[in-house]
mmCIF file of N, CA and C in Angstrom:
data_model
loop_
_atom_site.group_PDB
_atom_site.id
_atom_site.type_symbol
_atom_site.label_atom_id
_atom_site.label_comp_id
_atom_site.label_asym_id
_atom_site.label_seq_id
_atom_site.Cartn_x
_atom_site.Cartn_y
_atom_site.Cartn_z
ATOM 1 N N UNK E 28 12.367 -14.590 -17.413
ATOM 2 C CA UNK E 28 12.020 -13.229 -17.103
ATOM 3 C C UNK E 28 12.407 -12.939 -15.658
ATOM 4 N N UNK E 29 13.123 -11.843 -15.435
ATOM 5 C CA UNK E 29 13.506 -11.494 -14.071
ATOM 6 C C UNK E 29 12.292 -11.117 -13.212
ATOM 7 N N UNK E 30 12.367 -11.484 -11.954
ATOM 8 C CA UNK E 30 11.362 -11.097 -10.962
ATOM 9 C C UNK E 30 12.116 -10.490 -9.791
ATOM 10 N N UNK E 31 11.737 -9.272 -9.430
ATOM 11 C CA UNK E 31 12.348 -8.657 -8.254
ATOM 12 C C UNK E 31 11.352 -8.715 -7.102
ATOM 13 N N UNK E 32 11.882 -8.635 -5.896
ATOM 14 C CA UNK E 32 11.060 -8.642 -4.699
ATOM 15 C C UNK E 32 11.724 -7.798 -3.639
ATOM 16 N N UNK E 33 10.915 -7.045 -2.921
ATOM 17 C CA UNK E 33 11.402 -6.303 -1.776
ATOM 18 C C UNK E 33 10.310 -6.254 -0.721
ATOM 19 N N UNK E 34 10.704 -6.134 0.530
ATOM 20 C CA UNK E 34 9.756 -5.945 1.634
ATOM 21 C C UNK E 34 10.036 -4.584 2.242
ATOM 22 N N UNK E 35 8.984 -3.796 2.370
ATOM 23 C CA UNK E 35 9.096 -2.449 2.916
ATOM 24 C C UNK E 35 8.165 -2.345 4.122
ATOM 25 N N UNK E 36 8.668 -1.766 5.189
ATOM 26 C CA UNK E 36 7.896 -1.628 6.422
ATOM 27 C C UNK E 36 7.442 -0.188 6.604
ATOM 28 N N UNK E 37 6.269 -0.041 7.219
ATOM 29 C CA UNK E 37 5.821 1.275 7.654
ATOM 30 C C UNK E 37 4.916 1.103 8.868
ATOM 31 N N UNK E 38 4.798 2.167 9.629
ATOM 32 C CA UNK E 38 3.949 2.155 10.814
ATOM 33 C C UNK E 38 2.804 3.129 10.576
ATOM 34 N N UNK E 39 1.579 2.674 10.868
ATOM 35 C CA UNK E 39 0.421 3.535 10.662
ATOM 36 C C UNK E 39 -0.746 3.054 11.507
ATOM 37 N N UNK E 40 -1.579 4.014 11.893
ATOM 38 C CA UNK E 40 -2.828 3.706 12.578
ATOM 39 C C UNK E 40 -3.931 3.621 11.532
ATOM 40 N N UNK E 41 -4.988 2.918 11.896
ATOM 41 C CA UNK E 41 -6.159 2.859 11.021
ATOM 42 C C UNK E 41 -7.351 2.392 11.836
ATOM 43 N N UNK E 42 -8.500 2.473 11.212
ATOM 44 C CA UNK E 42 -9.677 1.790 11.721
ATOM 45 C C UNK E 42 -10.517 1.444 10.512
ATOM 46 N N UNK E 43 -11.300 0.415 10.664
ATOM 47 C CA UNK E 43 -12.172 -0.022 9.582
ATOM 48 C C UNK E 43 -13.547 0.560 9.864
ATOM 49 N N UNK E 44 -13.805 1.689 9.210
ATOM 50 C CA UNK E 44 -15.034 2.450 9.433
ATOM 51 C C UNK E 44 -16.259 1.578 9.156
ATOM 52 N N UNK E 45 -17.155 1.532 10.143
ATOM 53 C CA UNK E 45 -18.364 0.738 10.009
ATOM 54 C C UNK E 45 -18.239 -0.682 10.543
ATOM 55 N N UNK E 46 -17.048 -1.085 10.924
ATOM 56 C CA UNK E 46 -16.816 -2.433 11.458
ATOM 57 C C UNK E 46 -17.220 -2.440 12.924
ATOM 58 N N UNK E 47 -18.092 -3.363 13.292
ATOM 59 C CA UNK E 47 -18.550 -3.423 14.682
ATOM 60 C C UNK E 47 -17.634 -4.258 15.576
ATOM 61 N N UNK E 48 -16.619 -4.892 14.999
ATOM 62 C CA UNK E 48 -15.666 -5.641 15.816
ATOM 63 C C UNK E 48 -14.607 -4.678 16.358
ATOM 64 N N UNK E 49 -13.620 -5.216 17.069
ATOM 65 C CA UNK E 49 -12.563 -4.372 17.639
ATOM 66 C C UNK E 49 -11.780 -3.627 16.559
ATOM 67 N N UNK E 50 -11.825 -4.094 15.328
ATOM 68 C CA UNK E 50 -11.104 -3.418 14.239
ATOM 69 C C UNK E 50 -11.762 -2.095 13.841
ATOM 70 N N UNK E 51 -12.955 -1.839 14.358
ATOM 71 C CA UNK E 51 -13.611 -0.566 14.126
ATOM 72 C C UNK E 51 -13.086 0.550 15.011
ATOM 73 N N UNK E 52 -12.232 0.193 15.982
ATOM 74 C CA UNK E 52 -11.602 1.182 16.854
ATOM 75 C C UNK E 52 -10.239 1.569 16.286
ATOM 76 N N UNK E 53 -9.877 2.811 16.492
ATOM 77 C CA UNK E 53 -8.581 3.292 16.033
ATOM 78 C C UNK E 53 -7.473 2.505 16.725
ATOM 79 N N UNK E 54 -6.549 1.967 15.920
ATOM 80 C CA UNK E 54 -5.419 1.189 16.436
ATOM 81 C C UNK E 54 -4.302 1.228 15.404
ATOM 82 N N UNK E 55 -3.149 0.710 15.746
ATOM 83 C CA UNK E 55 -2.014 0.790 14.831
ATOM 84 C C UNK E 55 -1.375 -0.552 14.569
ATOM 85 N N UNK E 56 -0.563 -0.579 13.502
ATOM 86 C CA UNK E 56 0.173 -1.784 13.118
ATOM 87 C C UNK E 56 1.574 -1.401 12.656
ATOM 88 N N UNK E 57 2.466 -2.347 12.746
ATOM 89 C CA UNK E 57 3.751 -2.286 12.048
ATOM 90 C C UNK E 57 3.526 -3.076 10.764
ATOM 91 N N UNK E 58 3.170 -2.382 9.719
ATOM 92 C CA UNK E 58 2.808 -2.995 8.440
ATOM 93 C C UNK E 58 4.056 -3.432 7.673
ATOM 94 N N UNK E 59 3.911 -4.427 6.826
ATOM 95 C CA UNK E 59 4.958 -4.833 5.885
ATOM 96 C C UNK E 59 4.294 -5.016 4.529
ATOM 97 N N UNK E 60 4.988 -4.588 3.492
ATOM 98 C CA UNK E 60 4.475 -4.714 2.131
ATOM 99 C C UNK E 60 5.521 -5.443 1.296
ATOM 100 N N UNK E 61 5.143 -6.591 0.754
ATOM 101 C CA UNK E 61 5.997 -7.315 -0.182
ATOM 102 C C UNK E 61 5.595 -6.908 -1.594
ATOM 103 N N UNK E 62 6.587 -6.561 -2.385
ATOM 104 C CA UNK E 62 6.347 -6.140 -3.764
ATOM 105 C C UNK E 62 7.124 -7.067 -4.678
ATOM 106 N N UNK E 63 6.411 -7.681 -5.622
ATOM 107 C CA UNK E 63 7.014 -8.552 -6.634
ATOM 108 C C UNK E 63 6.736 -7.939 -7.999
ATOM 109 N N UNK E 64 7.777 -7.834 -8.811
ATOM 110 C CA UNK E 64 7.616 -7.283 -10.154
ATOM 111 C C UNK E 64 8.271 -8.219 -11.157
ATOM 112 N N UNK E 65 7.479 -8.653 -12.147
ATOM 113 C CA UNK E 65 7.990 -9.447 -13.269
ATOM 114 C C UNK E 65 8.157 -8.497 -14.453
ATOM 115 N N UNK E 66 9.314 -8.493 -15.078
ATOM 116 C CA UNK E 66 9.528 -7.608 -16.215
ATOM 117 C C UNK E 66 10.590 -8.162 -17.146
ATOM 118 N N UNK E 67 10.350 -7.992 -18.429
ATOM 119 C CA UNK E 67 11.350 -8.322 -19.446
ATOM 120 C C UNK E 67 12.292 -7.148 -19.681
ATOM 121 N N UNK E 68 11.927 -5.986 -19.181
ATOM 122 C CA UNK E 68 12.689 -4.771 -19.434
ATOM 123 C C UNK E 68 13.611 -4.463 -18.263
ATOM 124 N N UNK E 69 14.887 -4.461 -18.544
ATOM 125 C CA UNK E 69 15.883 -4.063 -17.556
ATOM 126 C C UNK E 69 16.469 -2.739 -18.031
ATOM 127 N N UNK E 70 16.451 -1.753 -17.168
ATOM 128 C CA UNK E 70 16.943 -0.423 -17.516
ATOM 129 C C UNK E 70 18.444 -0.481 -17.804
ATOM 130 N N UNK E 71 18.972 0.502 -18.536
ATOM 131 C CA UNK E 71 20.398 0.504 -18.876
ATOM 132 C C UNK E 71 21.325 0.365 -17.669
ATOM 133 N N UNK E 72 20.910 0.859 -16.515
ATOM 134 C CA UNK E 72 21.748 0.760 -15.321
ATOM 135 C C UNK E 72 21.803 -0.676 -14.794
ATOM 136 N N UNK E 73 20.838 -1.526 -15.216
ATOM 137 C CA UNK E 73 20.893 -2.938 -14.844
ATOM 138 C C UNK E 73 19.787 -3.438 -13.936
ATOM 139 N N UNK E 74 18.785 -2.606 -13.655
ATOM 140 C CA UNK E 74 17.682 -3.091 -12.831
ATOM 141 C C UNK E 74 16.333 -2.748 -13.450
ATOM 142 N N UNK E 75 15.284 -3.419 -12.945
ATOM 143 C CA UNK E 75 13.918 -3.162 -13.395
ATOM 144 C C UNK E 75 13.452 -1.820 -12.847
ATOM 145 N N UNK E 76 13.700 -1.602 -11.582
ATOM 146 C CA UNK E 76 13.436 -0.330 -10.904
ATOM 147 C C UNK E 76 14.333 -0.269 -9.679
ATOM 148 N N UNK E 77 14.745 0.920 -9.331
ATOM 149 C CA UNK E 77 15.548 1.103 -8.129
ATOM 150 C C UNK E 77 14.650 0.843 -6.909
ATOM 151 N N UNK E 78 15.091 -0.003 -6.014
ATOM 152 C CA UNK E 78 14.295 -0.330 -4.826
ATOM 153 C C UNK E 78 13.936 0.910 -4.011
ATOM 154 N N UNK E 79 14.789 1.936 -4.027
ATOM 155 C CA UNK E 79 14.487 3.150 -3.273
ATOM 156 C C UNK E 79 13.251 3.851 -3.835
ATOM 157 N N UNK E 80 13.008 3.711 -5.140
ATOM 158 C CA UNK E 80 11.804 4.301 -5.727
ATOM 159 C C UNK E 80 10.540 3.618 -5.204
ATOM 160 N N UNK E 81 10.610 2.310 -4.983
ATOM 161 C CA UNK E 81 9.480 1.592 -4.403
ATOM 162 C C UNK E 81 9.276 2.006 -2.949
ATOM 163 N N UNK E 82 10.385 2.154 -2.222
ATOM 164 C CA UNK E 82 10.306 2.561 -0.815
ATOM 165 C C UNK E 82 9.669 3.941 -0.685
ATOM 166 N N UNK E 83 9.987 4.844 -1.594
ATOM 167 C CA UNK E 83 9.421 6.193 -1.550
ATOM 168 C C UNK E 83 7.897 6.163 -1.694
ATOM 169 N N UNK E 84 7.386 5.251 -2.498
ATOM 170 C CA UNK E 84 5.932 5.125 -2.665
ATOM 171 C C UNK E 84 5.286 4.700 -1.355
ATOM 172 N N UNK E 85 5.859 3.728 -0.698
ATOM 173 C CA UNK E 85 5.290 3.200 0.541
ATOM 174 C C UNK E 85 5.505 4.165 1.709
ATOM 175 N N UNK E 86 6.624 4.879 1.711
ATOM 176 C CA UNK E 86 6.925 5.805 2.810
ATOM 177 C C UNK E 86 5.875 6.901 2.974
ATOM 178 N N UNK E 87 5.108 7.182 1.952
ATOM 179 C CA UNK E 87 4.036 8.181 2.031
ATOM 180 C C UNK E 87 3.026 7.810 3.119
ATOM 181 N N UNK E 88 2.889 6.511 3.387
ATOM 182 C CA UNK E 88 1.915 6.013 4.361
ATOM 183 C C UNK E 88 2.475 5.928 5.785
ATOM 184 N N UNK E 89 3.788 6.103 5.923
ATOM 185 C CA UNK E 89 4.443 5.913 7.217
ATOM 186 C C UNK E 89 4.015 6.978 8.225
ATOM 187 N N UNK E 90 3.696 6.530 9.444
ATOM 188 C CA UNK E 90 3.304 7.390 10.558
ATOM 189 C C UNK E 90 2.123 8.297 10.207
ATOM 190 N N UNK E 91 1.174 7.724 9.517
ATOM 191 C CA UNK E 91 -0.073 8.410 9.182
ATOM 192 C C UNK E 91 -1.227 7.654 9.830
ATOM 193 N N UNK E 92 -2.390 8.306 9.844
ATOM 194 C CA UNK E 92 -3.629 7.662 10.244
ATOM 195 C C UNK E 92 -4.389 7.397 8.940
ATOM 196 N N UNK E 93 -4.585 6.127 8.620
ATOM 197 C CA UNK E 93 -5.233 5.730 7.377
ATOM 198 C C UNK E 93 -6.720 5.538 7.635
ATOM 199 N N UNK E 94 -7.536 6.355 6.964
ATOM 200 C CA UNK E 94 -8.978 6.303 7.175
ATOM 201 C C UNK E 94 -9.723 6.392 5.850
ATOM 202 N N UNK E 95 -10.900 5.784 5.810
ATOM 203 C CA UNK E 95 -11.771 5.928 4.649
ATOM 204 C C UNK E 95 -12.198 7.390 4.577
ATOM 205 N N UNK E 96 -12.254 7.931 3.377
ATOM 206 C CA UNK E 96 -12.441 9.363 3.190
ATOM 207 C C UNK E 96 -13.714 9.925 3.838
ATOM 208 N N UNK E 97 -14.743 9.099 4.030
ATOM 209 C CA UNK E 97 -15.972 9.585 4.653
ATOM 210 C C UNK E 97 -16.049 9.274 6.150
ATOM 211 N N UNK E 98 -14.953 8.823 6.728
ATOM 212 C CA UNK E 98 -14.906 8.531 8.164
ATOM 213 C C UNK E 98 -14.940 9.865 8.924
ATOM 214 N N UNK E 99 -15.876 10.033 9.862
ATOM 215 C CA UNK E 99 -15.944 11.287 10.613
ATOM 216 C C UNK E 99 -14.689 11.594 11.436
ATOM 217 N N UNK E 100 -13.859 10.588 11.711
ATOM 218 C CA UNK E 100 -12.614 10.846 12.439
ATOM 219 C C UNK E 100 -11.617 11.668 11.624
ATOM 220 N N UNK E 101 -11.742 11.679 10.306
ATOM 221 C CA UNK E 101 -10.793 12.434 9.464
ATOM 222 C C UNK E 101 -10.712 13.890 9.913
ATOM 223 N N UNK E 102 -11.853 14.564 9.970
ATOM 224 C CA UNK E 102 -11.869 15.982 10.336
ATOM 225 C C UNK E 102 -11.387 16.198 11.764
ATOM 226 N N UNK E 103 -11.823 15.354 12.686
ATOM 227 C CA UNK E 103 -11.453 15.483 14.094
ATOM 228 C C UNK E 103 -9.934 15.377 14.250
ATOM 229 N N UNK E 104 -9.356 14.351 13.645
ATOM 230 C CA UNK E 104 -7.914 14.131 13.801
ATOM 231 C C UNK E 104 -7.094 15.190 13.076
ATOM 232 N N UNK E 105 -7.541 15.624 11.907
ATOM 233 C CA UNK E 105 -6.820 16.688 11.200
ATOM 234 C C UNK E 105 -6.835 17.989 12.008
ATOM 235 N N UNK E 106 -7.970 18.306 12.618
ATOM 236 C CA UNK E 106 -8.043 19.510 13.453
ATOM 237 C C UNK E 106 -7.120 19.404 14.655
ATOM 238 N N UNK E 107 -6.853 18.184 15.096
ATOM 239 C CA UNK E 107 -5.944 17.959 16.234
ATOM 240 C C UNK E 107 -4.487 17.876 15.785
ATOM 241 N N UNK E 108 -4.230 18.118 14.501
ATOM 242 C CA UNK E 108 -2.856 18.143 14.007
ATOM 243 C C UNK E 108 -2.296 16.803 13.574
ATOM 244 N N UNK E 109 -3.147 15.800 13.471
ATOM 245 C CA UNK E 109 -2.680 14.479 13.045
ATOM 246 C C UNK E 109 -2.569 14.407 11.520
ATOM 247 N N UNK E 110 -1.666 13.583 11.037
ATOM 248 C CA UNK E 110 -1.478 13.383 9.601
ATOM 249 C C UNK E 110 -2.397 12.258 9.146
ATOM 250 N N UNK E 111 -3.491 12.636 8.509
ATOM 251 C CA UNK E 111 -4.507 11.683 8.073
ATOM 252 C C UNK E 111 -4.397 11.480 6.570
ATOM 253 N N UNK E 112 -4.431 10.218 6.158
ATOM 254 C CA UNK E 112 -4.530 9.901 4.729
ATOM 255 C C UNK E 112 -5.949 9.437 4.480
ATOM 256 N N UNK E 113 -6.683 10.218 3.705
ATOM 257 C CA UNK E 113 -8.055 9.879 3.348
ATOM 258 C C UNK E 113 -8.003 8.938 2.138
ATOM 259 N N UNK E 114 -8.539 7.762 2.325
ATOM 260 C CA UNK E 114 -8.486 6.742 1.279
ATOM 261 C C UNK E 114 -9.881 6.512 0.704
ATOM 262 N N UNK E 115 -9.932 6.147 -0.565
ATOM 263 C CA UNK E 115 -11.221 5.884 -1.194
ATOM 264 C C UNK E 115 -11.863 4.601 -0.665
ATOM 265 N N UNK E 116 -11.064 3.723 -0.094
ATOM 266 C CA UNK E 116 -11.533 2.451 0.433
ATOM 267 C C UNK E 116 -11.183 2.350 1.914
ATOM 268 N N UNK E 117 -11.877 1.486 2.637
ATOM 269 C CA UNK E 117 -11.546 1.228 4.029
ATOM 270 C C UNK E 117 -10.127 0.653 4.106
ATOM 271 N N UNK E 118 -9.313 1.069 5.069
ATOM 272 C CA UNK E 118 -7.917 0.633 5.123
ATOM 273 C C UNK E 118 -7.732 -0.778 5.698
ATOM 274 N N UNK E 119 -8.354 -1.755 5.076
ATOM 275 C CA UNK E 119 -8.125 -3.163 5.399
ATOM 276 C C UNK E 119 -6.913 -3.640 4.607
ATOM 277 N N UNK E 120 -6.389 -4.814 4.932
ATOM 278 C CA UNK E 120 -5.277 -5.377 4.147
ATOM 279 C C UNK E 120 -5.671 -5.511 2.677
ATOM 280 N N UNK E 121 -6.881 -6.007 2.451
ATOM 281 C CA UNK E 121 -7.337 -6.220 1.073
ATOM 282 C C UNK E 121 -7.375 -4.911 0.295
ATOM 283 N N UNK E 122 -7.977 -3.899 0.906
ATOM 284 C CA UNK E 122 -8.103 -2.620 0.212
ATOM 285 C C UNK E 122 -6.760 -1.913 0.065
ATOM 286 N N UNK E 123 -5.906 -1.999 1.095
ATOM 287 C CA UNK E 123 -4.578 -1.392 0.963
ATOM 288 C C UNK E 123 -3.773 -2.053 -0.147
ATOM 289 N N UNK E 124 -3.936 -3.364 -0.341
ATOM 290 C CA UNK E 124 -3.211 -4.011 -1.444
ATOM 291 C C UNK E 124 -3.693 -3.468 -2.789
ATOM 292 N N UNK E 125 -4.985 -3.182 -2.908
ATOM 293 C CA UNK E 125 -5.517 -2.592 -4.148
ATOM 294 C C UNK E 125 -5.005 -1.168 -4.363
ATOM 295 N N UNK E 126 -4.974 -0.390 -3.298
ATOM 296 C CA UNK E 126 -4.499 0.991 -3.389
ATOM 297 C C UNK E 126 -3.009 1.021 -3.708
ATOM 298 N N UNK E 127 -2.215 0.225 -3.000
ATOM 299 C CA UNK E 127 -0.760 0.249 -3.178
ATOM 300 C C UNK E 127 -0.327 -0.274 -4.534
ATOM 301 N N UNK E 128 -1.036 -1.246 -5.082
ATOM 302 C CA UNK E 128 -0.623 -1.767 -6.387
ATOM 303 C C UNK E 128 -0.766 -0.688 -7.462
ATOM 304 N N UNK E 129 -1.782 0.152 -7.323
ATOM 305 C CA UNK E 129 -1.942 1.271 -8.273
ATOM 306 C C UNK E 129 -0.807 2.278 -8.111
ATOM 307 N N UNK E 130 -0.459 2.589 -6.846
ATOM 308 C CA UNK E 130 0.641 3.521 -6.581
ATOM 309 C C UNK E 130 1.961 3.001 -7.163
ATOM 310 N N UNK E 131 2.233 1.723 -6.943
ATOM 311 C CA UNK E 131 3.483 1.111 -7.418
ATOM 312 C C UNK E 131 3.525 1.068 -8.941
ATOM 313 N N UNK E 132 2.417 0.719 -9.565
ATOM 314 C CA UNK E 132 2.380 0.613 -11.036
ATOM 315 C C UNK E 132 2.759 1.932 -11.714
ATOM 316 N N UNK E 133 2.464 3.048 -11.071
ATOM 317 C CA UNK E 133 2.758 4.360 -11.655
ATOM 318 C C UNK E 133 4.250 4.662 -11.735
ATOM 319 N N UNK E 134 5.085 4.004 -10.907
ATOM 320 C CA UNK E 134 6.511 4.341 -10.886
ATOM 321 C C UNK E 134 7.386 3.311 -11.597
ATOM 322 N N UNK E 135 6.817 2.201 -12.051
ATOM 323 C CA UNK E 135 7.616 1.174 -12.724
ATOM 324 C C UNK E 135 7.512 1.386 -14.228
ATOM 325 N N UNK E 136 8.642 1.597 -14.904
ATOM 326 C CA UNK E 136 8.613 1.907 -16.331
ATOM 327 C C UNK E 136 7.960 0.823 -17.199
ATOM 328 N N UNK E 137 8.231 -0.432 -16.899
ATOM 329 C CA UNK E 137 7.704 -1.516 -17.723
ATOM 330 C C UNK E 137 7.639 -2.795 -16.888
ATOM 331 N N UNK E 138 6.516 -3.507 -17.002
ATOM 332 C CA UNK E 138 6.370 -4.744 -16.243
ATOM 333 C C UNK E 138 5.321 -5.628 -16.898
ATOM 334 N N UNK E 139 5.389 -6.934 -16.587
ATOM 335 C CA UNK E 139 4.348 -7.860 -17.003
ATOM 336 C C UNK E 139 3.295 -7.981 -15.904
ATOM 337 N N UNK E 140 3.761 -8.252 -14.663
ATOM 338 C CA UNK E 140 2.842 -8.320 -13.529
ATOM 339 C C UNK E 140 3.482 -7.714 -12.290
ATOM 340 N N UNK E 141 2.610 -7.252 -11.408
ATOM 341 C CA UNK E 141 3.003 -6.782 -10.086
ATOM 342 C C UNK E 141 2.133 -7.536 -9.091
ATOM 343 N N UNK E 142 2.751 -7.980 -8.015
ATOM 344 C CA UNK E 142 2.012 -8.576 -6.913
ATOM 345 C C UNK E 142 2.381 -7.819 -5.651
ATOM 346 N N UNK E 143 1.366 -7.435 -4.893
ATOM 347 C CA UNK E 143 1.549 -6.728 -3.635
ATOM 348 C C UNK E 143 0.941 -7.585 -2.536
ATOM 349 N N UNK E 144 1.694 -7.818 -1.469
ATOM 350 C CA UNK E 144 1.172 -8.513 -0.293
ATOM 351 C C UNK E 144 1.299 -7.551 0.887
ATOM 352 N N UNK E 145 0.173 -7.221 1.503
ATOM 353 C CA UNK E 145 0.145 -6.305 2.636
ATOM 354 C C UNK E 145 -0.069 -7.123 3.903
ATOM 355 N N UNK E 146 0.887 -7.002 4.834
ATOM 356 C CA UNK E 146 0.833 -7.709 6.119
ATOM 357 C C UNK E 146 0.518 -6.694 7.213
ATOM 358 N N UNK E 147 -0.550 -6.933 7.978
ATOM 359 C CA UNK E 147 -0.814 -6.054 9.118
ATOM 360 C C UNK E 147 -0.192 -6.600 10.394
ATOM 361 N N UNK E 148 0.206 -7.849 10.358
ATOM 362 C CA UNK E 148 0.925 -8.475 11.469
ATOM 363 C C UNK E 148 1.590 -9.735 10.914
ATOM 364 N N UNK E 149 2.157 -10.557 11.791
ATOM 365 C CA UNK E 149 2.876 -11.754 11.331
ATOM 366 C C UNK E 149 1.959 -12.845 10.790
ATOM 367 N N UNK E 150 0.666 -12.760 11.104
ATOM 368 C CA UNK E 150 -0.250 -13.832 10.728
ATOM 369 C C UNK E 150 -1.229 -13.469 9.622
ATOM 370 N N UNK E 151 -1.516 -12.185 9.439
ATOM 371 C CA UNK E 151 -2.602 -11.775 8.543
ATOM 372 C C UNK E 151 -2.095 -10.917 7.400
ATOM 373 N N UNK E 152 -2.503 -11.274 6.184
ATOM 374 C CA UNK E 152 -2.117 -10.490 5.017
ATOM 375 C C UNK E 152 -3.136 -10.660 3.902
ATOM 376 N N UNK E 153 -3.014 -9.811 2.893
ATOM 377 C CA UNK E 153 -3.843 -9.901 1.698
ATOM 378 C C UNK E 153 -2.975 -9.533 0.506
ATOM 379 N N UNK E 154 -3.260 -10.149 -0.631
ATOM 380 C CA UNK E 154 -2.454 -9.917 -1.834
ATOM 381 C C UNK E 154 -3.329 -9.502 -3.003
ATOM 382 N N UNK E 155 -2.738 -8.712 -3.880
ATOM 383 C CA UNK E 155 -3.354 -8.351 -5.149
ATOM 384 C C UNK E 155 -2.305 -8.518 -6.231
ATOM 385 N N UNK E 156 -2.692 -9.137 -7.339
ATOM 386 C CA UNK E 156 -1.806 -9.315 -8.481
ATOM 387 C C UNK E 156 -2.496 -8.726 -9.700
ATOM 388 N N UNK E 157 -1.734 -8.000 -10.501
ATOM 389 C CA UNK E 157 -2.301 -7.403 -11.711
ATOM 390 C C UNK E 157 -1.253 -7.355 -12.802
ATOM 391 N N UNK E 158 -1.719 -7.370 -14.028
ATOM 392 C CA UNK E 158 -0.826 -7.292 -15.193
ATOM 393 C C UNK E 158 -0.771 -5.854 -15.700
ATOM 394 N N UNK E 159 0.177 -5.609 -16.580
ATOM 395 C CA UNK E 159 0.324 -4.275 -17.163
ATOM 396 C C UNK E 159 -0.963 -3.821 -17.835
ATOM 397 N N UNK E 160 -1.634 -4.739 -18.499
ATOM 398 C CA UNK E 160 -2.885 -4.409 -19.200
ATOM 399 C C UNK E 160 -3.939 -3.879 -18.239
ATOM 400 N N UNK E 161 -3.908 -4.319 -16.998
ATOM 401 C CA UNK E 161 -4.868 -3.859 -15.997
ATOM 402 C C UNK E 161 -4.700 -2.383 -15.674
ATOM 403 N N UNK E 162 -3.525 -1.806 -15.971
ATOM 404 C CA UNK E 162 -3.215 -0.436 -15.572
ATOM 405 C C UNK E 162 -3.206 0.555 -16.716
ATOM 406 N N UNK E 163 -3.616 0.167 -17.878
ATOM 407 C CA UNK E 163 -3.579 1.083 -19.019
ATOM 408 C C UNK E 163 -4.383 2.350 -18.793
ATOM 409 N N UNK E 164 -5.404 2.302 -17.971
ATOM 410 C CA UNK E 164 -6.278 3.448 -17.761
ATOM 411 C C UNK E 164 -6.026 4.193 -16.452
ATOM 412 N N UNK E 165 -4.902 3.919 -15.818
ATOM 413 C CA UNK E 165 -4.608 4.631 -14.560
ATOM 414 C C UNK E 165 -4.292 6.078 -14.865
#
């Protein structure tokens, strides 16, 4: 079974709302997202999915401020003209991997599994792996 992989970079600020460590302060990262897709289905053109389609999903997050939807900074920053993405979960590596895997699953026509690894720097990352069956109710 073919497995494709791509790494996509984006830059974004975030804070972990409610975190009393330094990560609770607004700061930014040069994020990297590794996407792995296992699929038995190859489209007539010869690929599982066009890599540019995956990049378009991740590019939505580029140069945004990623915040949990109930973070009081959302309103403040939006009023100041900043591009805020309100997320249902705190924008940690773990939670971003959960959010991004759902986004990616929506654009892939057919797959067995998807694995997403979100890197906030060269040393720290989190991964989520899910099968097609996990996404039937998206």
